[in-house]
Short mmCIF file of C-alpha atoms in Angstrom, two decimals:
data_model
loop_
_atom_site.label_atom_id
_atom_site.label_comp_id
_atom_site.label_asym_id
_atom_site.label_seq_id
_atom_site.Cartn_x
_atom_site.Cartn_y
_atom_site.Cartn_z
CA UNK A 1 -38.93 -206.71 -85.00
CA UNK A 2 -39.52 -203.06 -84.24
CA UNK A 3 -42.75 -201.14 -84.58
CA UNK A 4 -41.12 -198.75 -87.05
CA UNK A 5 -40.31 -201.63 -89.39
CA UNK A 6 -43.76 -203.14 -88.93
CA UNK A 7 -45.53 -199.94 -89.68
CA UNK A 8 -43.93 -199.29 -93.00
CA UNK A 9 -44.25 -202.94 -93.93
CA UNK A 10 -47.96 -203.23 -93.22
CA UNK A 11 -48.92 -200.20 -95.26
CA UNK A 12 -46.62 -201.16 -98.14
CA UNK A 13 -48.33 -204.55 -98.26
CA UNK A 14 -51.75 -202.87 -98.29
CA UNK A 15 -50.71 -200.60 -101.13
CA UNK A 16 -49.20 -203.53 -103.03
CA UNK A 17 -52.45 -205.48 -102.89
CA UNK A 18 -54.48 -202.45 -103.97
CA UNK A 19 -52.30 -202.05 -107.04
CA UNK A 20 -52.09 -205.79 -107.75
CA UNK A 21 -55.84 -206.40 -107.53
CA UNK A 22 -56.50 -203.41 -109.79
CA UNK A 23 -54.35 -205.11 -112.46
CA UNK A 24 -56.30 -208.34 -111.97
CA UNK A 25 -59.68 -206.61 -112.19
CA UNK A 26 -58.67 -204.64 -115.27
CA UNK A 27 -57.46 -207.79 -117.01
CA UNK A 28 -53.92 -206.46 -117.44
CA UNK A 29 -52.54 -209.97 -117.71
CA UNK A 30 -48.88 -209.26 -118.34
CA UNK A 31 -48.53 -206.67 -115.58
CA UNK A 32 -50.44 -208.99 -113.25
CA UNK A 33 -48.09 -211.86 -114.05
CA UNK A 34 -45.15 -209.56 -113.29
CA UNK A 35 -46.35 -209.12 -109.70
CA UNK A 36 -45.36 -212.76 -109.15
CA UNK A 37 -41.80 -214.03 -109.02
CA UNK A 38 -40.57 -215.75 -112.19
CA UNK A 39 -41.31 -219.10 -110.57
CA UNK A 40 -44.43 -217.82 -108.75
CA UNK A 41 -47.11 -220.30 -107.80
CA UNK A 42 -50.86 -219.71 -107.54
CA UNK A 43 -52.82 -222.52 -105.95
CA UNK A 44 -56.49 -222.90 -105.15
CA UNK A 45 -58.37 -225.54 -103.19
CA UNK A 46 -60.75 -226.06 -106.10
CA UNK A 47 -58.08 -226.73 -108.72
CA UNK A 48 -56.03 -229.92 -108.75
CA UNK A 49 -52.68 -228.23 -109.51
CA UNK A 50 -51.31 -224.72 -108.95
CA UNK A 51 -50.58 -222.40 -111.84
CA UNK A 52 -46.83 -222.09 -112.10
CA UNK A 53 -44.73 -219.28 -113.46
CA UNK A 54 -45.62 -215.95 -114.98
CA UNK A 55 -46.62 -217.30 -118.41
CA UNK A 56 -49.24 -219.63 -116.97
CA UNK A 57 -50.48 -217.11 -114.41
CA UNK A 58 -50.80 -214.35 -117.00
CA UNK A 59 -52.28 -216.63 -119.64
CA UNK A 60 -54.97 -217.78 -117.28
CA UNK A 61 -55.96 -214.19 -116.49
CA UNK A 62 -56.01 -213.34 -120.20
CA UNK A 63 -58.58 -216.08 -120.78
CA UNK A 64 -60.69 -215.24 -117.73
CA UNK A 65 -60.66 -211.50 -118.47
CA UNK A 66 -61.69 -212.07 -122.08
CA UNK A 67 -64.58 -214.26 -120.98
CA UNK A 68 -65.78 -211.64 -118.46
CA UNK A 69 -65.45 -208.84 -121.02
CA UNK A 70 -67.49 -210.88 -123.51
CA UNK A 71 -70.23 -211.18 -120.88
CA UNK A 72 -69.93 -207.47 -119.97
CA UNK A 73 -69.14 -208.26 -116.35
CA UNK A 74 -67.02 -206.10 -114.04
CA UNK A 75 -65.27 -208.04 -111.31
CA UNK A 76 -63.63 -206.47 -108.25
CA UNK A 77 -61.40 -208.23 -105.75
CA UNK A 78 -61.55 -206.90 -102.20
CA UNK A 79 -58.85 -207.95 -99.72
CA UNK A 80 -59.24 -207.35 -96.03
CA UNK A 81 -58.51 -208.59 -92.54
CA UNK A 82 -54.84 -208.60 -93.45
CA UNK A 83 -52.22 -210.00 -91.10
CA UNK A 84 -48.58 -209.51 -92.04
CA UNK A 85 -45.64 -211.44 -90.60
CA UNK A 86 -42.01 -210.72 -91.58
CA UNK A 87 -39.96 -213.92 -91.68
CA UNK A 88 -36.31 -214.45 -90.67
CA UNK A 89 -35.41 -215.29 -94.30
CA UNK A 90 -36.55 -211.85 -95.47
CA UNK A 91 -39.82 -212.99 -96.99
CA UNK A 92 -43.15 -211.76 -95.67
CA UNK A 93 -46.08 -214.07 -95.09
CA UNK A 94 -49.60 -212.69 -95.18
CA UNK A 95 -53.07 -213.99 -94.42
CA UNK A 96 -56.21 -212.26 -95.57
CA UNK A 97 -59.82 -212.63 -96.60
CA UNK A 98 -60.89 -211.77 -100.14
CA UNK A 99 -64.28 -211.14 -101.71
CA UNK A 100 -65.13 -211.08 -105.38
CA UNK A 101 -67.89 -208.63 -106.34
CA UNK A 102 -69.45 -208.97 -109.79
CA UNK A 103 -71.62 -206.54 -111.71
CA UNK A 104 -73.17 -207.26 -115.11
CA UNK A 105 -73.65 -204.38 -117.56
CA UNK A 106 -76.84 -202.58 -116.62
CA UNK A 107 -77.36 -204.93 -113.69
CA UNK A 108 -77.07 -205.33 -109.96
CA UNK A 109 -73.76 -205.84 -108.12
CA UNK A 110 -73.55 -209.08 -106.18
CA UNK A 111 -71.18 -210.96 -103.94
CA UNK A 112 -69.73 -213.70 -106.12
CA UNK A 113 -67.18 -215.38 -103.85
CA UNK A 114 -65.83 -215.32 -100.30
CA UNK A 115 -62.32 -216.67 -99.87
CA UNK A 116 -59.30 -216.72 -97.56
CA UNK A 117 -55.71 -216.73 -98.73
CA UNK A 118 -52.12 -217.17 -97.64
CA UNK A 119 -49.25 -215.48 -99.52
CA UNK A 120 -45.49 -215.62 -99.39
CA UNK A 121 -44.17 -212.24 -100.55
CA UNK A 122 -40.62 -211.39 -101.57
CA UNK A 123 -39.59 -207.74 -101.06
CA UNK A 124 -38.78 -205.99 -104.34
CA UNK A 125 -37.59 -202.45 -103.63
CA UNK A 126 -40.50 -200.59 -102.01
CA UNK A 127 -42.96 -203.21 -103.17
CA UNK A 128 -43.29 -207.01 -103.37
CA UNK A 129 -43.53 -210.02 -105.62
CA UNK A 130 -45.74 -213.00 -104.81
CA UNK A 131 -43.77 -216.21 -104.58
CA UNK A 132 -46.70 -218.33 -103.54
CA UNK A 133 -50.43 -217.79 -103.09
CA UNK A 134 -52.97 -220.30 -101.92
CA UNK A 135 -56.68 -219.47 -101.95
CA UNK A 136 -59.43 -221.35 -100.13
CA UNK A 137 -62.96 -220.84 -101.48
CA UNK A 138 -65.72 -220.78 -98.86
CA UNK A 139 -68.41 -223.34 -99.53
CA UNK A 140 -66.35 -225.31 -102.01
CA UNK A 141 -66.71 -229.04 -101.72
CA UNK A 142 -64.62 -231.53 -103.73
CA UNK B 1 -40.39 -190.09 -101.07
CA UNK B 2 -39.32 -191.95 -97.96
CA UNK B 3 -41.03 -194.88 -96.34
CA UNK B 4 -41.50 -192.88 -93.15
CA UNK B 5 -43.47 -190.23 -95.02
CA UNK B 6 -45.47 -192.85 -96.90
CA UNK B 7 -46.38 -194.70 -93.79
CA UNK B 8 -47.89 -191.81 -91.94
CA UNK B 9 -49.60 -190.63 -95.09
CA UNK B 10 -51.29 -193.92 -95.91
CA UNK B 11 -52.76 -194.38 -92.46
CA UNK B 12 -53.88 -190.76 -92.22
CA UNK B 13 -55.73 -191.18 -95.50
CA UNK B 14 -57.38 -194.35 -94.18
CA UNK B 15 -58.47 -192.57 -91.01
CA UNK B 16 -59.71 -189.58 -93.03
CA UNK B 17 -61.95 -191.78 -95.17
CA UNK B 18 -63.31 -193.61 -92.13
CA UNK B 19 -64.33 -190.31 -90.55
CA UNK B 20 -65.58 -188.80 -93.81
CA UNK B 21 -67.76 -191.78 -94.76
CA UNK B 22 -69.23 -191.88 -91.26
CA UNK B 23 -70.42 -188.28 -91.78
CA UNK B 24 -71.93 -189.28 -95.14
CA UNK B 25 -73.69 -192.33 -93.71
CA UNK B 26 -75.04 -190.37 -90.76
CA UNK B 27 -76.39 -187.67 -93.05
CA UNK B 28 -74.35 -184.93 -91.39
CA UNK B 29 -74.53 -182.76 -94.47
CA UNK B 30 -72.70 -179.66 -93.29
CA UNK B 31 -69.78 -181.53 -91.74
CA UNK B 32 -69.62 -183.71 -94.85
CA UNK B 33 -69.48 -180.66 -97.09
CA UNK B 34 -66.65 -179.29 -94.95
CA UNK B 35 -64.47 -182.30 -95.83
CA UNK B 36 -64.27 -180.87 -99.35
CA UNK B 37 -62.36 -177.72 -100.31
CA UNK B 38 -64.49 -174.60 -100.78
CA UNK B 39 -64.40 -175.21 -104.52
CA UNK B 40 -64.55 -179.01 -104.17
CA UNK B 41 -65.94 -181.03 -107.03
CA UNK B 42 -67.82 -184.35 -106.86
CA UNK B 43 -68.36 -186.05 -110.20
CA UNK B 44 -70.00 -189.35 -111.11
CA UNK B 45 -70.18 -191.19 -114.41
CA UNK B 46 -73.95 -191.44 -114.11
CA UNK B 47 -74.56 -187.71 -113.66
CA UNK B 48 -74.08 -185.22 -116.48
CA UNK B 49 -72.32 -182.57 -114.36
CA UNK B 50 -70.31 -182.67 -111.14
CA UNK B 51 -71.60 -181.13 -107.93
CA UNK B 52 -69.51 -178.05 -107.26
CA UNK B 53 -68.72 -176.33 -103.99
CA UNK B 54 -69.68 -177.11 -100.44
CA UNK B 55 -73.21 -175.74 -100.64
CA UNK B 56 -74.18 -178.02 -103.52
CA UNK B 57 -72.34 -181.05 -102.11
CA UNK B 58 -73.93 -180.61 -98.68
CA UNK B 59 -77.36 -179.79 -100.06
CA UNK B 60 -77.35 -182.94 -102.15
CA UNK B 61 -76.53 -185.09 -99.11
CA UNK B 62 -79.26 -183.36 -97.08
CA UNK B 63 -81.84 -184.41 -99.67
CA UNK B 64 -80.51 -187.94 -100.07
CA UNK B 65 -80.24 -188.49 -96.32
CA UNK B 66 -83.78 -187.24 -95.73
CA UNK B 67 -85.11 -189.59 -98.41
CA UNK B 68 -83.26 -192.57 -96.87
CA UNK B 69 -84.45 -191.66 -93.37
CA UNK B 70 -88.04 -191.44 -94.61
CA UNK B 71 -87.68 -194.98 -95.98
CA UNK B 72 -85.97 -196.17 -92.78
CA UNK B 73 -82.87 -197.29 -94.64
CA UNK B 74 -79.34 -197.38 -93.20
CA UNK B 75 -76.62 -196.94 -95.80
CA UNK B 76 -72.92 -197.65 -95.22
CA UNK B 77 -70.06 -196.75 -97.52
CA UNK B 78 -67.10 -199.09 -97.44
CA UNK B 79 -63.83 -198.00 -99.04
CA UNK B 80 -61.06 -200.43 -99.74
CA UNK B 81 -58.18 -201.40 -102.00
CA UNK B 82 -56.74 -197.97 -101.41
CA UNK B 83 -53.67 -196.75 -103.32
CA UNK B 84 -52.15 -193.43 -102.23
CA UNK B 85 -49.73 -191.34 -104.29
CA UNK B 86 -48.21 -188.09 -103.00
CA UNK B 87 -47.78 -185.54 -105.82
CA UNK B 88 -44.98 -183.02 -106.37
CA UNK B 89 -47.46 -180.14 -105.88
CA UNK B 90 -48.26 -181.30 -102.34
CA UNK B 91 -51.62 -182.85 -103.17
CA UNK B 92 -52.27 -186.54 -102.72
CA UNK B 93 -54.07 -188.63 -105.31
CA UNK B 94 -55.90 -191.76 -104.26
CA UNK B 95 -57.65 -194.61 -106.01
CA UNK B 96 -60.00 -196.98 -104.26
CA UNK B 97 -63.02 -199.23 -104.55
CA UNK B 98 -66.19 -198.43 -102.66
CA UNK B 99 -69.26 -200.47 -101.81
CA UNK B 100 -72.60 -199.21 -100.60
CA UNK B 101 -74.43 -201.55 -98.22
CA UNK B 102 -78.09 -200.86 -97.52
CA UNK B 103 -80.32 -202.20 -94.76
CA UNK B 104 -84.04 -201.45 -94.44
CA UNK B 105 -85.57 -201.25 -90.96
CA UNK B 106 -86.34 -204.78 -89.83
CA UNK B 107 -84.88 -206.15 -93.06
CA UNK B 108 -81.91 -207.84 -94.64
CA UNK B 109 -78.65 -206.04 -95.46
CA UNK B 110 -77.75 -206.07 -99.14
CA UNK B 111 -75.02 -204.87 -101.47
CA UNK B 112 -76.49 -201.84 -103.19
CA UNK B 113 -73.59 -200.57 -105.32
CA UNK B 114 -70.03 -201.40 -106.33
CA UNK B 115 -67.92 -198.45 -107.45
CA UNK B 116 -64.37 -197.25 -108.03
CA UNK B 117 -63.16 -193.74 -107.37
CA UNK B 118 -60.29 -191.30 -107.86
CA UNK B 119 -59.69 -188.44 -105.43
CA UNK B 120 -57.40 -185.44 -105.30
CA UNK B 121 -56.77 -184.63 -101.63
CA UNK B 122 -55.28 -181.44 -100.19
CA UNK B 123 -53.46 -181.83 -96.86
CA UNK B 124 -55.16 -179.88 -94.06
CA UNK B 125 -53.11 -180.20 -90.87
CA UNK B 126 -53.13 -183.90 -89.89
CA UNK B 127 -56.08 -184.58 -92.17
CA UNK B 128 -57.28 -183.77 -95.69
CA UNK B 129 -59.84 -181.97 -97.81
CA UNK B 130 -61.17 -183.42 -101.05
CA UNK B 131 -60.54 -181.12 -103.98
CA UNK B 132 -61.94 -183.49 -106.56
CA UNK B 133 -63.69 -186.87 -106.50
CA UNK B 134 -64.82 -188.90 -109.44
CA UNK B 135 -66.84 -192.08 -108.95
CA UNK B 136 -67.47 -194.79 -111.56
CA UNK B 137 -70.49 -197.04 -110.91
CA UNK B 138 -70.07 -200.67 -111.94
CA UNK B 139 -72.76 -201.81 -114.34
CA UNK B 140 -73.91 -198.32 -115.20
CA UNK B 141 -74.72 -197.82 -118.85
CA UNK B 142 -75.60 -194.41 -120.35
CA UNK C 1 -50.10 -186.96 -80.36
CA UNK C 2 -47.44 -187.31 -83.05
CA UNK C 3 -47.81 -188.82 -86.46
CA UNK C 4 -45.14 -191.38 -85.64
CA UNK C 5 -47.18 -192.67 -82.73
CA UNK C 6 -50.38 -192.63 -84.76
CA UNK C 7 -48.88 -194.55 -87.58
CA UNK C 8 -47.70 -197.48 -85.58
CA UNK C 9 -50.89 -197.49 -83.57
CA UNK C 10 -53.26 -197.56 -86.53
CA UNK C 11 -51.56 -200.48 -88.22
CA UNK C 12 -51.21 -202.43 -84.97
CA UNK C 13 -54.94 -202.06 -84.44
CA UNK C 14 -55.61 -203.28 -87.99
CA UNK C 15 -53.40 -206.30 -87.46
CA UNK C 16 -55.01 -207.00 -84.07
CA UNK C 17 -58.49 -207.08 -85.60
CA UNK C 18 -57.34 -209.34 -88.44
CA UNK C 19 -55.98 -211.84 -85.95
CA UNK C 20 -58.91 -211.49 -83.55
CA UNK C 21 -61.59 -211.97 -86.21
CA UNK C 22 -59.76 -215.01 -87.57
CA UNK C 23 -60.07 -216.61 -84.12
CA UNK C 24 -63.77 -215.76 -84.06
CA UNK C 25 -64.39 -217.16 -87.54
CA UNK C 26 -62.45 -220.33 -86.79
CA UNK C 27 -64.42 -220.88 -83.59
CA UNK C 28 -61.30 -220.85 -81.41
CA UNK C 29 -63.33 -219.89 -78.37
CA UNK C 30 -60.65 -219.85 -75.70
CA UNK C 31 -58.14 -217.84 -77.72
CA UNK C 32 -60.95 -215.49 -78.75
CA UNK C 33 -61.94 -214.95 -75.11
CA UNK C 34 -58.29 -214.19 -74.31
CA UNK C 35 -58.36 -211.20 -76.67
CA UNK C 36 -60.67 -209.52 -74.14
CA UNK C 37 -59.59 -208.27 -70.73
CA UNK C 38 -60.50 -210.53 -67.79
CA UNK C 39 -63.50 -208.30 -67.13
CA UNK C 40 -64.15 -207.62 -70.83
CA UNK C 41 -67.66 -206.71 -71.89
CA UNK C 42 -69.36 -207.45 -75.22
CA UNK C 43 -72.66 -205.65 -75.75
CA UNK C 44 -75.07 -205.63 -78.67
CA UNK C 45 -78.15 -203.53 -79.34
CA UNK C 46 -80.19 -206.67 -79.96
CA UNK C 47 -79.36 -208.37 -76.66
CA UNK C 48 -80.70 -207.10 -73.34
CA UNK C 49 -77.44 -207.49 -71.41
CA UNK C 50 -73.77 -207.58 -72.41
CA UNK C 51 -71.71 -210.74 -72.13
CA UNK C 52 -69.26 -210.21 -69.30
CA UNK C 53 -65.88 -211.75 -68.71
CA UNK C 54 -63.85 -214.24 -70.69
CA UNK C 55 -65.79 -217.32 -69.61
CA UNK C 56 -69.09 -215.97 -70.88
CA UNK C 57 -67.61 -214.49 -74.05
CA UNK C 58 -65.78 -217.70 -74.90
CA UNK C 59 -68.68 -219.93 -73.94
CA UNK C 60 -71.01 -218.01 -76.21
CA UNK C 61 -68.64 -218.41 -79.18
CA UNK C 62 -68.28 -222.14 -78.44
CA UNK C 63 -72.05 -222.58 -78.77
CA UNK C 64 -72.38 -220.37 -81.86
CA UNK C 65 -69.42 -222.02 -83.61
CA UNK C 66 -70.75 -225.51 -82.91
CA UNK C 67 -74.14 -224.53 -84.34
CA UNK C 68 -72.54 -223.13 -87.51
CA UNK C 69 -70.31 -226.17 -87.90
CA UNK C 70 -73.35 -228.45 -87.57
CA UNK C 71 -74.99 -226.53 -90.41
CA UNK C 72 -71.75 -226.56 -92.46
CA UNK C 73 -71.64 -222.78 -92.63
CA UNK C 74 -68.46 -220.69 -92.90
CA UNK C 75 -68.76 -217.22 -91.42
CA UNK C 76 -66.30 -214.38 -91.97
CA UNK C 77 -66.20 -211.08 -90.13
CA UNK C 78 -64.92 -208.12 -92.14
CA UNK C 79 -63.99 -204.92 -90.30
CA UNK C 80 -63.43 -201.68 -92.14
CA UNK C 81 -63.73 -197.91 -92.08
CA UNK C 82 -61.64 -197.96 -88.92
CA UNK C 83 -61.05 -194.80 -86.90
CA UNK C 84 -58.57 -194.99 -84.02
CA UNK C 85 -58.27 -192.48 -81.21
CA UNK C 86 -55.65 -192.77 -78.44
CA UNK C 87 -57.02 -191.58 -75.10
CA UNK C 88 -55.21 -189.70 -72.31
CA UNK C 89 -55.66 -192.69 -69.96
CA UNK C 90 -53.65 -194.93 -72.28
CA UNK C 91 -56.62 -196.79 -73.73
CA UNK C 92 -57.48 -196.62 -77.41
CA UNK C 93 -61.02 -196.13 -78.64
CA UNK C 94 -61.98 -197.35 -82.08
CA UNK C 95 -65.02 -197.09 -84.32
CA UNK C 96 -65.57 -199.31 -87.32
CA UNK C 97 -68.07 -201.00 -89.57
CA UNK C 98 -68.30 -204.77 -89.70
CA UNK C 99 -69.90 -207.17 -92.15
CA UNK C 100 -70.65 -210.83 -91.64
CA UNK C 101 -70.39 -212.97 -94.76
CA UNK C 102 -71.87 -216.48 -94.66
CA UNK C 103 -71.33 -219.40 -97.00
CA UNK C 104 -73.11 -222.75 -96.70
CA UNK C 105 -71.26 -225.90 -97.80
CA UNK C 106 -71.62 -226.20 -101.56
CA UNK C 107 -73.58 -222.96 -101.66
CA UNK C 108 -73.44 -219.29 -102.47
CA UNK C 109 -71.74 -216.70 -100.23
CA UNK C 110 -74.07 -213.98 -98.98
CA UNK C 111 -74.00 -210.86 -96.87
CA UNK C 112 -75.52 -211.89 -93.55
CA UNK C 113 -75.20 -208.75 -91.42
CA UNK C 114 -74.07 -205.13 -91.58
CA UNK C 115 -73.04 -203.58 -88.28
CA UNK C 116 -71.13 -200.73 -86.66
CA UNK C 117 -69.11 -201.01 -83.48
CA UNK C 118 -67.25 -199.08 -80.81
CA UNK C 119 -64.38 -200.63 -78.89
CA UNK C 120 -62.26 -199.63 -75.93
CA UNK C 121 -58.86 -201.30 -76.33
CA UNK C 122 -56.17 -201.68 -73.69
CA UNK C 123 -52.58 -201.91 -75.01
CA UNK C 124 -50.97 -205.27 -74.24
CA UNK C 125 -47.36 -205.24 -75.44
CA UNK C 126 -47.43 -204.84 -79.23
CA UNK C 127 -51.09 -205.82 -79.36
CA UNK C 128 -54.36 -205.11 -77.52
CA UNK C 129 -57.10 -206.48 -75.34
CA UNK C 130 -60.74 -205.46 -75.73
CA UNK C 131 -62.13 -203.98 -72.56
CA UNK C 132 -65.50 -203.11 -74.04
CA UNK C 133 -67.22 -203.67 -77.39
CA UNK C 134 -70.63 -202.48 -78.39
CA UNK C 135 -72.15 -203.56 -81.70
CA UNK C 136 -75.14 -201.97 -83.44
CA UNK C 137 -76.93 -204.16 -86.01
CA UNK C 138 -78.28 -202.34 -89.06
CA UNK C 139 -81.98 -202.91 -89.54
CA UNK C 140 -82.53 -204.27 -86.07
CA UNK C 141 -85.75 -203.11 -84.45
CA UNK C 142 -86.65 -203.88 -80.83
#
């Protein structure tokens, strides 16, 4: 792996996440779902089974976004401490931390969640699709 | 647009914001004002009119920084989830989230504000000047 | 300094910090110590003397990590607002902000600390070693 390749890759991944999380935070469920592969998988330590496929991933966001909107809450996902590793099969694995910041209408912003995640990304032109995401929630106990 | 161009651009924008926000947080009003174009504009959803021009932008920071210093408060602006888009006219538009973290002397750090912003940047050698910034404050209601 | 050099450098530093902070947050004391030079120095405004050398730096993390584990607390270090400056002697100086987020088992995540830091990095192949780090804690008073 050369530095030139790395460099472009790292910043493209950063830009991808900025765009993807904006879709999530704006409740744009269909566009969000389309940032996963057709058979994309979204797992979390605090849920028994992963969400599978775009329909389920998008549908879940639709419900969550509607509930937040009804409560007048703005939610923002911050990713950071990103490590990017190109794989021999052409996929790209990433590890990062993510925070969720919530703000109620007329109220005070607060840290809602601290998490860490692992993704498998598939290159898609200049951007990526998520094949698999697994999120660990700090403080969660079964 | 080529990846090579993108790559340098994205990291230069990141470095620009790191330097610019440091000036803001250190209350260096004149240097902060000089990171905007002469006719730079700084708008916020919670203010009726944008600040216009370096004198007004710098003067406003002078006042705010003095007030914070009098209260013994350290304020830090964190930008993240940055998306960068070069425009055909040579400007660069950016979108990002920003947090403000405040810490009183001898006290506990706390999340003060969660925001999202849109900038129009003008290249200036290896760095940039802000022609226009517009900041939306989460939770703000008119 | 050319943009090409800058670009690769900035992202390599970002990736280095992501990997290094992961070691810190996972309490991997020996690997963490190995991200410093043999004679590495870790100073803080709130401690009278810097920790010096890998043994002391690693030993200190071992103790801190054990104490956190005993309390069931997850700690995550977030670095941001990174500025990178290559020096004529081949070292790389960096400035950044850092947050510490803490989450107790079964509890709510919270902002624990807001800091700013200066590093001197020594290139080590595609990555870096920390020769000197100095961290300022917001709100700290002697």
